[in-house]
Amino acid sequence: MFASSIRLASLPKGPSMARSFSYTSPARVAEVKSLGVIGAGQMGLGIALVAAQRAQVPVTLVDSSQASLDKGLKFADKLLEKDVAKQRITREAADAARGLLTPTIKIDDLSSVDFVIEAVPEIPDLKTKIFSSLAQIAPKHAILATNTSSISITKIAAATSTDPTDLQASSRVISTHFMNPVPIQKGVEIIRGLQTSQETMDTAIAFVERMGKVASVSADSPGFLANRILMPYLNEAVICLETGVGGREDIDNIMKTGTNVPMGPLVLADFIGLDTCLAIMNVLHQETGDSKYRPAGLLRRMVDAGWLGRKSGKGFYDY
């Protein structure tokens, strides 16, 4: 999952990137009054919290583990307290946002939401199982979005119906791929599948913009935009380390001081999670058949060793 923008602040400003036309029109945008988020990990919790704060909609946060829900909400409390302490928001605003988050271990509690965002690990079978269930549980008007960073939206959408001629549910499936960490990063990739309707597309863009995000549209192609560009960059940094082209500090420092990125590639890979990096590289390699996406051998070995980066305490650096 794409974790950090590459900011080239020292370069001259280019042409304005403001949209010269609108992707949305009132006739095509459905009203979103409630949100469901599946997965209470770092991504899911971030999405739920930003939706409660910025879009001010009630959010039903679903996870199969009560412990994960408790941990996620504790983290939400910590983030809100930090914002209050730094006077970014008022105590009243923090309390209001927290009050809009409702945790549950029952996916059936999404039976009345207008929009669902799935944010579980990048396991294709898990995602298709969830979307198959959502097609039966969620209202017939609800947008069914995935936060996948690499899996085909067309394939996920196909899981919503056993009848290929029934496009009603699959037409409401789309990807809203948020960047990590969600409360900080503004970018969201919007990816439509072959079956996705224009109304679904317009509604998704309008809703993420309501959350204060900047939508970028990508084709349903392996890795989409962010990871198609980012992951080979990180993988090449690992190859440079593995083959002795440079040491870890040299690799990270030259990219930070030479291109003005906020994190060097190895630090960034640790932040994202080396298992996530490997999973995305595997998808790129398998889906394209192009050898340039073959994961670095060192990356595979580190994941095998359980050295996953920040979340495990050890990666290219110790934490």
PDB file of C-alpha atoms in Angstrom:
ATOM      1  CA  MET A   1       0.000   0.000   0.000  1.00  0.00           C
ATOM      2  CA  PHE A   2       1.333   3.322  -1.092  1.00  0.00           C
ATOM      3  CA  ALA A   3       2.551   5.051   2.003  1.00  0.00           C
ATOM      4  CA  SER A   4       4.141   8.359   1.136  1.00  0.00           C
ATOM      5  CA  SER A   5       3.971  10.984  -1.568  1.00  0.00           C
ATOM      6  CA  ILE A   6       7.179  11.705  -3.478  1.00  0.00           C
ATOM      7  CA  ARG A   7       7.389  15.439  -3.040  1.00  0.00           C
ATOM      8  CA  LEU A   8       9.700  17.255  -5.455  1.00  0.00           C
ATOM      9  CA  ALA A   9       9.269  20.567  -3.689  1.00  0.00           C
ATOM     10  CA  SER A  10      12.515  22.021  -4.963  1.00  0.00           C
ATOM     11  CA  LEU A  11      11.579  21.693  -8.608  1.00  0.00           C
ATOM     12  CA  PRO A  12       9.895  24.531 -10.509  1.00  0.00           C
ATOM     13  CA  LYS A  13       6.147  24.482 -10.390  1.00  0.00           C
ATOM     14  CA  GLY A  14       4.529  22.931 -13.432  1.00  0.00           C
ATOM     15  CA  PRO A  15       1.148  23.625 -14.972  1.00  0.00           C
ATOM     16  CA  SER A  16      -1.856  23.612 -12.693  1.00  0.00           C
ATOM     17  CA  MET A  17      -3.258  20.134 -12.025  1.00  0.00           C
ATOM     18  CA  ALA A  18      -6.744  21.420 -11.216  1.00  0.00           C
ATOM     19  CA  ARG A  19      -9.498  19.547 -13.054  1.00  0.00           C
ATOM     20  CA  SER A  20     -10.631  21.353 -16.185  1.00  0.00           C
ATOM     21  CA  PHE A  21     -13.914  19.499 -15.987  1.00  0.00           C
ATOM     22  CA  SER A  22     -15.960  17.751 -13.333  1.00  0.00           C
ATOM     23  CA  TYR A  23     -16.234  14.001 -12.967  1.00  0.00           C
ATOM     24  CA  THR A  24     -19.492  14.461 -11.103  1.00  0.00           C
ATOM     25  CA  SER A  25     -22.912  15.844 -11.814  1.00  0.00           C
ATOM     26  CA  PRO A  26     -25.833  16.148  -9.393  1.00  0.00           C
ATOM     27  CA  ALA A  27     -27.945  13.821 -11.515  1.00  0.00           C
ATOM     28  CA  ARG A  28     -25.379  11.037 -11.213  1.00  0.00           C
ATOM     29  CA  VAL A  29     -24.189  11.390  -7.612  1.00  0.00           C
ATOM     30  CA  ALA A  30     -26.077   9.358  -5.023  1.00  0.00           C
ATOM     31  CA  GLU A  31     -26.356  10.748  -1.503  1.00  0.00           C
ATOM     32  CA  VAL A  32     -24.179   9.027   1.102  1.00  0.00           C
ATOM     33  CA  LYS A  33     -25.604   9.328   4.612  1.00  0.00           C
ATOM     34  CA  SER A  34     -23.819   6.383   6.239  1.00  0.00           C
ATOM     35  CA  LEU A  35     -20.650   4.379   5.746  1.00  0.00           C
ATOM     36  CA  GLY A  36     -19.499   0.870   6.576  1.00  0.00           C
ATOM     37  CA  VAL A  37     -15.798  -0.001   6.840  1.00  0.00           C
ATOM     38  CA  ILE A  38     -14.622  -3.611   6.940  1.00  0.00           C
ATOM     39  CA  GLY A  39     -11.286  -4.083   8.697  1.00  0.00           C
ATOM     40  CA  ALA A  40     -10.168  -2.249  11.841  1.00  0.00           C
ATOM     41  CA  GLY A  41      -6.458  -2.247  11.027  1.00  0.00           C
ATOM     42  CA  GLN A  42      -4.399   0.825  10.255  1.00  0.00           C
ATOM     43  CA  MET A  43      -6.056   1.468   6.888  1.00  0.00           C
ATOM     44  CA  GLY A  44      -9.633   0.704   7.875  1.00  0.00           C
ATOM     45  CA  LEU A  45      -9.443   2.686  11.091  1.00  0.00           C
ATOM     46  CA  GLY A  46      -7.909   5.632   9.233  1.00  0.00           C
ATOM     47  CA  ILE A  47     -10.671   5.605   6.613  1.00  0.00           C
ATOM     48  CA  ALA A  48     -13.384   5.364   9.280  1.00  0.00           C
ATOM     49  CA  LEU A  49     -11.917   8.200  11.343  1.00  0.00           C
ATOM     50  CA  VAL A  50     -11.457  10.571   8.401  1.00  0.00           C
ATOM     51  CA  ALA A  51     -15.005   9.863   7.204  1.00  0.00           C
ATOM     52  CA  ALA A  52     -16.358  10.658  10.667  1.00  0.00           C
ATOM     53  CA  GLN A  53     -14.278  13.831  10.976  1.00  0.00           C
ATOM     54  CA  ARG A  54     -14.440  15.270   7.475  1.00  0.00           C
ATOM     55  CA  ALA A  55     -17.595  13.836   5.899  1.00  0.00           C
ATOM     56  CA  GLN A  56     -19.366  13.737   9.283  1.00  0.00           C
ATOM     57  CA  VAL A  57     -21.230  10.527   8.526  1.00  0.00           C
ATOM     58  CA  PRO A  58     -21.939   7.701  10.980  1.00  0.00           C
ATOM     59  CA  VAL A  59     -19.500   4.850  10.396  1.00  0.00           C
ATOM     60  CA  THR A  60     -20.069   1.192  11.208  1.00  0.00           C
ATOM     61  CA  LEU A  61     -16.627  -0.364  11.704  1.00  0.00           C
ATOM     62  CA  VAL A  62     -16.601  -4.130  11.192  1.00  0.00           C
ATOM     63  CA  ASP A  63     -13.896  -6.613  12.109  1.00  0.00           C
ATOM     64  CA  SER A  64     -14.057 -10.334  12.859  1.00  0.00           C
ATOM     65  CA  SER A  65     -11.859  -9.756  15.926  1.00  0.00           C
ATOM     66  CA  GLN A  66     -13.094  -7.832  18.963  1.00  0.00           C
ATOM     67  CA  ALA A  67      -9.454  -7.353  19.985  1.00  0.00           C
ATOM     68  CA  SER A  68      -8.738  -5.655  16.639  1.00  0.00           C
ATOM     69  CA  LEU A  69     -11.734  -3.376  17.095  1.00  0.00           C
ATOM     70  CA  ASP A  70     -10.617  -2.430  20.620  1.00  0.00           C
ATOM     71  CA  LYS A  71      -7.081  -1.760  19.417  1.00  0.00           C
ATOM     72  CA  GLY A  72      -8.309   0.298  16.460  1.00  0.00           C
ATOM     73  CA  LEU A  73     -10.621   2.475  18.564  1.00  0.00           C
ATOM     74  CA  LYS A  74      -7.887   3.001  21.128  1.00  0.00           C
ATOM     75  CA  PHE A  75      -5.687   4.256  18.301  1.00  0.00           C
ATOM     76  CA  ALA A  76      -8.516   6.530  17.112  1.00  0.00           C
ATOM     77  CA  ASP A  77      -8.748   8.010  20.595  1.00  0.00           C
ATOM     78  CA  LYS A  78      -4.996   8.622  20.580  1.00  0.00           C
ATOM     79  CA  LEU A  79      -5.137  10.409  17.202  1.00  0.00           C
ATOM     80  CA  LEU A  80      -8.058  12.583  18.273  1.00  0.00           C
ATOM     81  CA  GLU A  81      -6.368  13.505  21.574  1.00  0.00           C
ATOM     82  CA  LYS A  82      -3.234  14.464  19.654  1.00  0.00           C
ATOM     83  CA  ASP A  83      -5.252  16.713  17.329  1.00  0.00           C
ATOM     84  CA  VAL A  84      -6.951  18.378  20.298  1.00  0.00           C
ATOM     85  CA  ALA A  85      -3.628  18.885  22.090  1.00  0.00           C
ATOM     86  CA  LYS A  86      -2.167  20.550  18.987  1.00  0.00           C
ATOM     87  CA  GLN A  87      -5.336  22.646  18.593  1.00  0.00           C
ATOM     88  CA  ARG A  88      -6.064  21.222  15.157  1.00  0.00           C
ATOM     89  CA  ILE A  89      -9.614  20.468  16.271  1.00  0.00           C
ATOM     90  CA  THR A  90     -11.764  21.347  19.249  1.00  0.00           C
ATOM     91  CA  ARG A  91     -12.714  18.957  22.017  1.00  0.00           C
ATOM     92  CA  GLU A  92     -16.314  19.129  20.797  1.00  0.00           C
ATOM     93  CA  ALA A  93     -15.286  18.157  17.257  1.00  0.00           C
ATOM     94  CA  ALA A  94     -13.198  15.238  18.556  1.00  0.00           C
ATOM     95  CA  ASP A  95     -16.063  13.963  20.686  1.00  0.00           C
ATOM     96  CA  ALA A  96     -18.478  14.307  17.771  1.00  0.00           C
ATOM     97  CA  ALA A  97     -16.204  12.331  15.452  1.00  0.00           C
ATOM     98  CA  ARG A  98     -15.645   9.600  18.028  1.00  0.00           C
ATOM     99  CA  GLY A  99     -19.368   9.365  18.609  1.00  0.00           C
ATOM    100  CA  LEU A 100     -19.943   8.595  14.940  1.00  0.00           C
ATOM    101  CA  LEU A 101     -17.835   5.387  15.114  1.00  0.00           C
ATOM    102  CA  THR A 102     -19.763   2.217  15.935  1.00  0.00           C
ATOM    103  CA  PRO A 103     -17.730  -1.015  16.229  1.00  0.00           C
ATOM    104  CA  THR A 104     -19.182  -4.455  15.529  1.00  0.00           C
ATOM    105  CA  ILE A 105     -18.065  -8.007  14.782  1.00  0.00           C
ATOM    106  CA  LYS A 106     -21.187  -8.631  12.687  1.00  0.00           C
ATOM    107  CA  ILE A 107     -20.995  -7.928   8.960  1.00  0.00           C
ATOM    108  CA  ASP A 108     -24.802  -8.145   8.932  1.00  0.00           C
ATOM    109  CA  ASP A 109     -24.809  -4.739  10.650  1.00  0.00           C
ATOM    110  CA  LEU A 110     -24.022  -3.234   7.235  1.00  0.00           C
ATOM    111  CA  SER A 111     -27.575  -3.941   6.073  1.00  0.00           C
ATOM    112  CA  SER A 112     -28.567  -0.267   6.030  1.00  0.00           C
ATOM    113  CA  VAL A 113     -25.440   1.687   4.975  1.00  0.00           C
ATOM    114  CA  ASP A 114     -25.160   3.669   1.735  1.00  0.00           C
ATOM    115  CA  PHE A 115     -21.487   3.021   1.077  1.00  0.00           C
ATOM    116  CA  VAL A 116     -19.091   0.236   2.145  1.00  0.00           C
ATOM    117  CA  ILE A 117     -15.295   0.293   2.004  1.00  0.00           C
ATOM    118  CA  GLU A 118     -13.477  -3.015   2.491  1.00  0.00           C
ATOM    119  CA  ALA A 119      -9.958  -2.647   3.932  1.00  0.00           C
ATOM    120  CA  VAL A 120      -8.730  -6.155   4.754  1.00  0.00           C
ATOM    121  CA  PRO A 121      -5.341  -7.710   3.824  1.00  0.00           C
ATOM    122  CA  GLU A 122      -4.458  -8.276   0.141  1.00  0.00           C
ATOM    123  CA  ILE A 123      -5.779 -11.849   0.014  1.00  0.00           C
ATOM    124  CA  PRO A 124      -7.881 -12.344  -3.145  1.00  0.00           C
ATOM    125  CA  ASP A 125     -10.014 -15.179  -1.755  1.00  0.00           C
ATOM    126  CA  LEU A 126     -10.807 -13.177   1.382  1.00  0.00           C
ATOM    127  CA  LYS A 127     -11.866 -10.131  -0.609  1.00  0.00           C
ATOM    128  CA  THR A 128     -14.058 -12.070  -3.041  1.00  0.00           C
ATOM    129  CA  LYS A 129     -15.714 -13.864  -0.119  1.00  0.00           C
ATOM    130  CA  ILE A 130     -16.488 -10.529   1.544  1.00  0.00           C
ATOM    131  CA  PHE A 131     -17.957  -9.032  -1.624  1.00  0.00           C
ATOM    132  CA  SER A 132     -20.059 -12.113  -2.237  1.00  0.00           C
ATOM    133  CA  SER A 133     -21.524 -11.598   1.241  1.00  0.00           C
ATOM    134  CA  LEU A 134     -21.952  -7.846   0.784  1.00  0.00           C
ATOM    135  CA  ALA A 135     -24.055  -8.410  -2.330  1.00  0.00           C
ATOM    136  CA  GLN A 136     -26.547 -10.232  -0.109  1.00  0.00           C
ATOM    137  CA  ILE A 137     -26.285  -8.040   2.998  1.00  0.00           C
ATOM    138  CA  ALA A 138     -25.907  -4.429   1.862  1.00  0.00           C
ATOM    139  CA  PRO A 139     -28.849  -2.436   0.460  1.00  0.00           C
ATOM    140  CA  LYS A 140     -29.380  -2.713  -3.279  1.00  0.00           C
ATOM    141  CA  HIS A 141     -28.339   0.916  -3.754  1.00  0.00           C
ATOM    142  CA  ALA A 142     -25.126   0.737  -1.684  1.00  0.00           C
ATOM    143  CA  ILE A 143     -21.748   1.382  -3.303  1.00  0.00           C
ATOM    144  CA  LEU A 144     -19.388  -1.537  -2.602  1.00  0.00           C
ATOM    145  CA  ALA A 145     -15.801  -0.271  -2.572  1.00  0.00           C
ATOM    146  CA  THR A 146     -12.505  -2.023  -1.982  1.00  0.00           C
ATOM    147  CA  ASN A 147      -9.282  -0.483  -0.728  1.00  0.00           C
ATOM    148  CA  THR A 148      -7.204  -2.988  -2.676  1.00  0.00           C
ATOM    149  CA  SER A 149      -3.843  -1.758  -3.873  1.00  0.00           C
ATOM    150  CA  SER A 150      -3.313  -4.337  -6.597  1.00  0.00           C
ATOM    151  CA  ILE A 151      -6.130  -6.874  -7.108  1.00  0.00           C
ATOM    152  CA  SER A 152      -8.367  -6.602 -10.198  1.00  0.00           C
ATOM    153  CA  ILE A 153     -11.593  -4.705  -9.509  1.00  0.00           C
ATOM    154  CA  THR A 154     -13.290  -6.594 -12.338  1.00  0.00           C
ATOM    155  CA  LYS A 155     -12.496  -9.880 -10.587  1.00  0.00           C
ATOM    156  CA  ILE A 156     -13.739  -8.611  -7.217  1.00  0.00           C
ATOM    157  CA  ALA A 157     -16.938  -7.295  -8.818  1.00  0.00           C
ATOM    158  CA  ALA A 158     -17.584 -10.658 -10.462  1.00  0.00           C
ATOM    159  CA  ALA A 159     -17.781 -12.240  -7.008  1.00  0.00           C
ATOM    160  CA  THR A 160     -20.983 -10.333  -6.234  1.00  0.00           C
ATOM    161  CA  SER A 161     -23.102 -12.479  -8.543  1.00  0.00           C
ATOM    162  CA  THR A 162     -23.285 -16.118  -9.563  1.00  0.00           C
ATOM    163  CA  ASP A 163     -25.208 -15.038 -12.661  1.00  0.00           C
ATOM    164  CA  PRO A 164     -22.924 -13.235 -15.177  1.00  0.00           C
ATOM    165  CA  THR A 165     -25.960 -11.606 -16.786  1.00  0.00           C
ATOM    166  CA  ASP A 166     -26.993  -9.992 -13.489  1.00  0.00           C
ATOM    167  CA  LEU A 167     -24.932  -6.802 -13.370  1.00  0.00           C
ATOM    168  CA  GLN A 168     -26.909  -5.007 -10.682  1.00  0.00           C
ATOM    169  CA  ALA A 169     -24.535  -5.708  -7.801  1.00  0.00           C
ATOM    170  CA  SER A 170     -21.310  -5.734  -9.820  1.00  0.00           C
ATOM    171  CA  SER A 171     -22.147  -2.332 -11.313  1.00  0.00           C
ATOM    172  CA  ARG A 172     -21.862  -0.897  -7.777  1.00  0.00           C
ATOM    173  CA  VAL A 173     -18.344  -2.234  -7.156  1.00  0.00           C
ATOM    174  CA  ILE A 174     -15.359   0.120  -7.362  1.00  0.00           C
ATOM    175  CA  SER A 175     -11.964   0.695  -5.737  1.00  0.00           C
ATOM    176  CA  THR A 176     -11.261   3.628  -3.461  1.00  0.00           C
ATOM    177  CA  HIS A 177      -7.568   3.032  -2.756  1.00  0.00           C
ATOM    178  CA  PHE A 178      -6.557   5.351   0.069  1.00  0.00           C
ATOM    179  CA  MET A 179      -2.931   6.199   0.703  1.00  0.00           C
ATOM    180  CA  ASN A 180      -1.330   5.358   4.026  1.00  0.00           C
ATOM    181  CA  PRO A 181      -1.485   6.934   6.601  1.00  0.00           C
ATOM    182  CA  VAL A 182      -5.034   7.918   5.708  1.00  0.00           C
ATOM    183  CA  PRO A 183      -5.392  10.884   8.122  1.00  0.00           C
ATOM    184  CA  ILE A 184      -2.337  12.540   6.535  1.00  0.00           C
ATOM    185  CA  GLN A 185      -2.161  11.547   2.867  1.00  0.00           C
ATOM    186  CA  LYS A 186      -4.672  13.245   0.587  1.00  0.00           C
ATOM    187  CA  GLY A 187      -4.483  10.957  -2.421  1.00  0.00           C
ATOM    188  CA  VAL A 188      -7.088   8.318  -3.293  1.00  0.00           C
ATOM    189  CA  GLU A 189      -6.996   6.170  -6.406  1.00  0.00           C
ATOM    190  CA  ILE A 190     -10.396   5.532  -7.972  1.00  0.00           C
ATOM    191  CA  ILE A 191     -10.433   2.390 -10.112  1.00  0.00           C
ATOM    192  CA  ARG A 192     -13.482   1.140 -11.968  1.00  0.00           C
ATOM    193  CA  GLY A 193     -13.969  -2.444 -13.052  1.00  0.00           C
ATOM    194  CA  LEU A 194     -15.421  -3.510 -16.362  1.00  0.00           C
ATOM    195  CA  GLN A 195     -18.859  -3.679 -14.735  1.00  0.00           C
ATOM    196  CA  THR A 196     -18.734  -0.414 -12.737  1.00  0.00           C
ATOM    197  CA  SER A 197     -21.474   2.074 -13.591  1.00  0.00           C
ATOM    198  CA  GLN A 198     -20.911   5.792 -14.166  1.00  0.00           C
ATOM    199  CA  GLU A 199     -23.136   6.638 -11.188  1.00  0.00           C
ATOM    200  CA  THR A 200     -20.951   4.452  -8.961  1.00  0.00           C
ATOM    201  CA  MET A 201     -17.859   6.196 -10.310  1.00  0.00           C
ATOM    202  CA  ASP A 202     -19.285   9.687  -9.787  1.00  0.00           C
ATOM    203  CA  THR A 203     -20.597   8.895  -6.307  1.00  0.00           C
ATOM    204  CA  ALA A 204     -17.256   7.425  -5.197  1.00  0.00           C
ATOM    205  CA  ILE A 205     -15.312  10.459  -6.414  1.00  0.00           C
ATOM    206  CA  ALA A 206     -17.754  12.858  -4.769  1.00  0.00           C
ATOM    207  CA  PHE A 207     -17.608  10.979  -1.460  1.00  0.00           C
ATOM    208  CA  VAL A 208     -13.799  10.810  -1.186  1.00  0.00           C
ATOM    209  CA  GLU A 209     -13.621  14.502  -2.072  1.00  0.00           C
ATOM    210  CA  ARG A 210     -16.155  15.127   0.697  1.00  0.00           C
ATOM    211  CA  MET A 211     -13.622  13.407   2.974  1.00  0.00           C
ATOM    212  CA  GLY A 212     -11.074  16.035   1.964  1.00  0.00           C
ATOM    213  CA  LYS A 213      -9.169  13.757  -0.419  1.00  0.00           C
ATOM    214  CA  VAL A 214      -7.883  14.253  -3.964  1.00  0.00           C
ATOM    215  CA  ALA A 215      -9.171  11.607  -6.386  1.00  0.00           C
ATOM    216  CA  SER A 216      -6.981  10.261  -9.191  1.00  0.00           C
ATOM    217  CA  VAL A 217      -8.587   7.894 -11.692  1.00  0.00           C
ATOM    218  CA  SER A 218      -6.750   4.759 -12.804  1.00  0.00           C
ATOM    219  CA  ALA A 219      -7.565   1.952 -15.218  1.00  0.00           C
ATOM    220  CA  ASP A 220      -8.081  -1.535 -13.793  1.00  0.00           C
ATOM    221  CA  SER A 221      -4.515  -2.551 -14.567  1.00  0.00           C
ATOM    222  CA  PRO A 222      -2.068  -4.452 -12.302  1.00  0.00           C
ATOM    223  CA  GLY A 223      -0.823  -2.167  -9.540  1.00  0.00           C
ATOM    224  CA  PHE A 224      -2.981   0.693 -10.815  1.00  0.00           C
ATOM    225  CA  LEU A 225      -1.076   4.008 -10.791  1.00  0.00           C
ATOM    226  CA  ALA A 226       0.551   4.376  -7.376  1.00  0.00           C
ATOM    227  CA  ASN A 227       1.965   0.906  -6.904  1.00  0.00           C
ATOM    228  CA  ARG A 228       2.738   0.413 -10.592  1.00  0.00           C
ATOM    229  CA  ILE A 229       5.203   3.284 -10.189  1.00  0.00           C
ATOM    230  CA  LEU A 230       6.205   3.003  -6.515  1.00  0.00           C
ATOM    231  CA  MET A 231       6.816  -0.713  -5.989  1.00  0.00           C
ATOM    232  CA  PRO A 232       9.402  -1.233  -8.762  1.00  0.00           C
ATOM    233  CA  TYR A 233      11.261   1.762  -7.295  1.00  0.00           C
ATOM    234  CA  LEU A 234      11.320   0.154  -3.840  1.00  0.00           C
ATOM    235  CA  ASN A 235      12.174  -3.252  -5.298  1.00  0.00           C
ATOM    236  CA  GLU A 236      15.119  -1.769  -7.227  1.00  0.00           C
ATOM    237  CA  ALA A 237      16.413  -0.205  -4.014  1.00  0.00           C
ATOM    238  CA  VAL A 238      16.365  -3.679  -2.420  1.00  0.00           C
ATOM    239  CA  ILE A 239      18.244  -5.084  -5.421  1.00  0.00           C
ATOM    240  CA  CYS A 240      20.857  -2.319  -5.081  1.00  0.00           C
ATOM    241  CA  LEU A 241      21.318  -3.298  -1.431  1.00  0.00           C
ATOM    242  CA  GLU A 242      21.379  -7.029  -2.208  1.00  0.00           C
ATOM    243  CA  THR A 243      23.975  -6.703  -4.989  1.00  0.00           C
ATOM    244  CA  GLY A 244      26.223  -4.297  -3.095  1.00  0.00           C
ATOM    245  CA  VAL A 245      25.650  -1.235  -5.258  1.00  0.00           C
ATOM    246  CA  GLY A 246      25.198   0.739  -2.033  1.00  0.00           C
ATOM    247  CA  GLY A 247      24.590   0.424   1.689  1.00  0.00           C
ATOM    248  CA  ARG A 248      21.165   1.037   3.182  1.00  0.00           C
ATOM    249  CA  GLU A 249      21.978   4.531   4.466  1.00  0.00           C
ATOM    250  CA  ASP A 250      23.588   5.488   1.162  1.00  0.00           C
ATOM    251  CA  ILE A 251      20.561   4.298  -0.802  1.00  0.00           C
ATOM    252  CA  ASP A 252      18.112   6.140   1.422  1.00  0.00           C
ATOM    253  CA  ASN A 253      20.215   9.295   1.772  1.00  0.00           C
ATOM    254  CA  ILE A 254      20.800   9.797  -1.945  1.00  0.00           C
ATOM    255  CA  MET A 255      17.090   9.592  -2.674  1.00  0.00           C
ATOM    256  CA  LYS A 256      16.216  11.941   0.182  1.00  0.00           C
ATOM    257  CA  THR A 257      18.909  14.504  -0.553  1.00  0.00           C
ATOM    258  CA  GLY A 258      18.932  14.026  -4.315  1.00  0.00           C
ATOM    259  CA  THR A 259      15.226  13.957  -5.132  1.00  0.00           C
ATOM    260  CA  ASN A 260      13.729  15.538  -1.970  1.00  0.00           C
ATOM    261  CA  VAL A 261      11.494  12.589  -1.081  1.00  0.00           C
ATOM    262  CA  PRO A 262      10.492  12.592   2.611  1.00  0.00           C
ATOM    263  CA  MET A 263      11.623   8.982   3.148  1.00  0.00           C
ATOM    264  CA  GLY A 264      14.315   6.873   1.550  1.00  0.00           C
ATOM    265  CA  PRO A 265      13.030   3.771  -0.279  1.00  0.00           C
ATOM    266  CA  LEU A 266      14.171   1.229   2.325  1.00  0.00           C
ATOM    267  CA  VAL A 267      12.688   3.224   5.217  1.00  0.00           C
ATOM    268  CA  LEU A 268       9.487   3.557   3.208  1.00  0.00           C
ATOM    269  CA  ALA A 269       9.378  -0.173   2.473  1.00  0.00           C
ATOM    270  CA  ASP A 270       9.730  -0.856   6.208  1.00  0.00           C
ATOM    271  CA  PHE A 271       6.907   1.593   6.897  1.00  0.00           C
ATOM    272  CA  ILE A 272       4.566  -0.025   4.355  1.00  0.00           C
ATOM    273  CA  GLY A 273       5.470  -3.562   5.444  1.00  0.00           C
ATOM    274  CA  LEU A 274       7.797  -5.841   3.512  1.00  0.00           C
ATOM    275  CA  ASP A 275       5.101  -8.519   3.275  1.00  0.00           C
ATOM    276  CA  THR A 276       2.784  -5.991   1.618  1.00  0.00           C
ATOM    277  CA  CYS A 277       5.551  -4.919  -0.782  1.00  0.00           C
ATOM    278  CA  LEU A 278       6.211  -8.550  -1.695  1.00  0.00           C
ATOM    279  CA  ALA A 279       2.519  -9.308  -2.207  1.00  0.00           C
ATOM    280  CA  ILE A 280       2.109  -6.370  -4.581  1.00  0.00           C
ATOM    281  CA  MET A 281       5.280  -7.209  -6.513  1.00  0.00           C
ATOM    282  CA  ASN A 282       4.025 -10.789  -6.888  1.00  0.00           C
ATOM    283  CA  VAL A 283       0.734  -9.525  -8.324  1.00  0.00           C
ATOM    284  CA  LEU A 284       2.547  -7.215 -10.754  1.00  0.00           C
ATOM    285  CA  HIS A 285       4.852 -10.020 -11.849  1.00  0.00           C
ATOM    286  CA  GLN A 286       2.110 -12.612 -12.235  1.00  0.00           C
ATOM    287  CA  GLU A 287      -0.442 -10.356 -13.902  1.00  0.00           C
ATOM    288  CA  THR A 288       1.913  -8.733 -16.405  1.00  0.00           C
ATOM    289  CA  GLY A 289       4.339 -11.598 -16.982  1.00  0.00           C
ATOM    290  CA  ASP A 290       7.083  -8.965 -17.224  1.00  0.00           C
ATOM    291  CA  SER A 291      10.393  -9.909 -15.560  1.00  0.00           C
ATOM    292  CA  LYS A 292      11.042  -6.308 -14.554  1.00  0.00           C
ATOM    293  CA  TYR A 293       8.469  -6.828 -11.782  1.00  0.00           C
ATOM    294  CA  ARG A 294      10.169  -9.932 -10.334  1.00  0.00           C
ATOM    295  CA  PRO A 295      10.541  -9.428  -6.556  1.00  0.00           C
ATOM    296  CA  ALA A 296      14.067  -9.078  -5.220  1.00  0.00           C
ATOM    297  CA  GLY A 297      15.419 -12.253  -3.665  1.00  0.00           C
ATOM    298  CA  LEU A 298      16.391 -10.382  -0.491  1.00  0.00           C
ATOM    299  CA  LEU A 299      12.825  -9.098  -0.134  1.00  0.00           C
ATOM    300  CA  ARG A 300      11.490 -12.678  -0.250  1.00  0.00           C
ATOM    301  CA  ARG A 301      14.037 -13.902   2.299  1.00  0.00           C
ATOM    302  CA  MET A 302      13.312 -11.093   4.739  1.00  0.00           C
ATOM    303  CA  VAL A 303       9.591 -11.852   4.613  1.00  0.00           C
ATOM    304  CA  ASP A 304      10.387 -15.547   5.144  1.00  0.00           C
ATOM    305  CA  ALA A 305      12.405 -14.546   8.214  1.00  0.00           C
ATOM    306  CA  GLY A 306       9.473 -12.556   9.586  1.00  0.00           C
ATOM    307  CA  TRP A 307      11.376  -9.276   9.204  1.00  0.00           C
ATOM    308  CA  LEU A 308       8.450  -7.217   7.953  1.00  0.00           C
ATOM    309  CA  GLY A 309       9.551  -3.715   8.898  1.00  0.00           C
ATOM    310  CA  ARG A 310       8.117  -1.420  11.545  1.00  0.00           C
ATOM    311  CA  LYS A 311       5.196  -3.680  12.454  1.00  0.00           C
ATOM    312  CA  SER A 312       7.496  -6.575  13.404  1.00  0.00           C
ATOM    313  CA  GLY A 313      10.261  -4.447  14.935  1.00  0.00           C
ATOM    314  CA  LYS A 314      12.819  -5.378  12.302  1.00  0.00           C
ATOM    315  CA  GLY A 315      13.195  -4.827   8.577  1.00  0.00           C
ATOM    316  CA  PHE A 316      15.975  -3.039   6.751  1.00  0.00           C
ATOM    317  CA  TYR A 317      16.320  -1.133  10.019  1.00  0.00           C
ATOM    318  CA  ASP A 318      15.610  -2.064  13.655  1.00  0.00           C
ATOM    319  CA  TYR A 319      12.654  -0.428  15.413  1.00  0.00           C
TER     320      TYR A 319
END
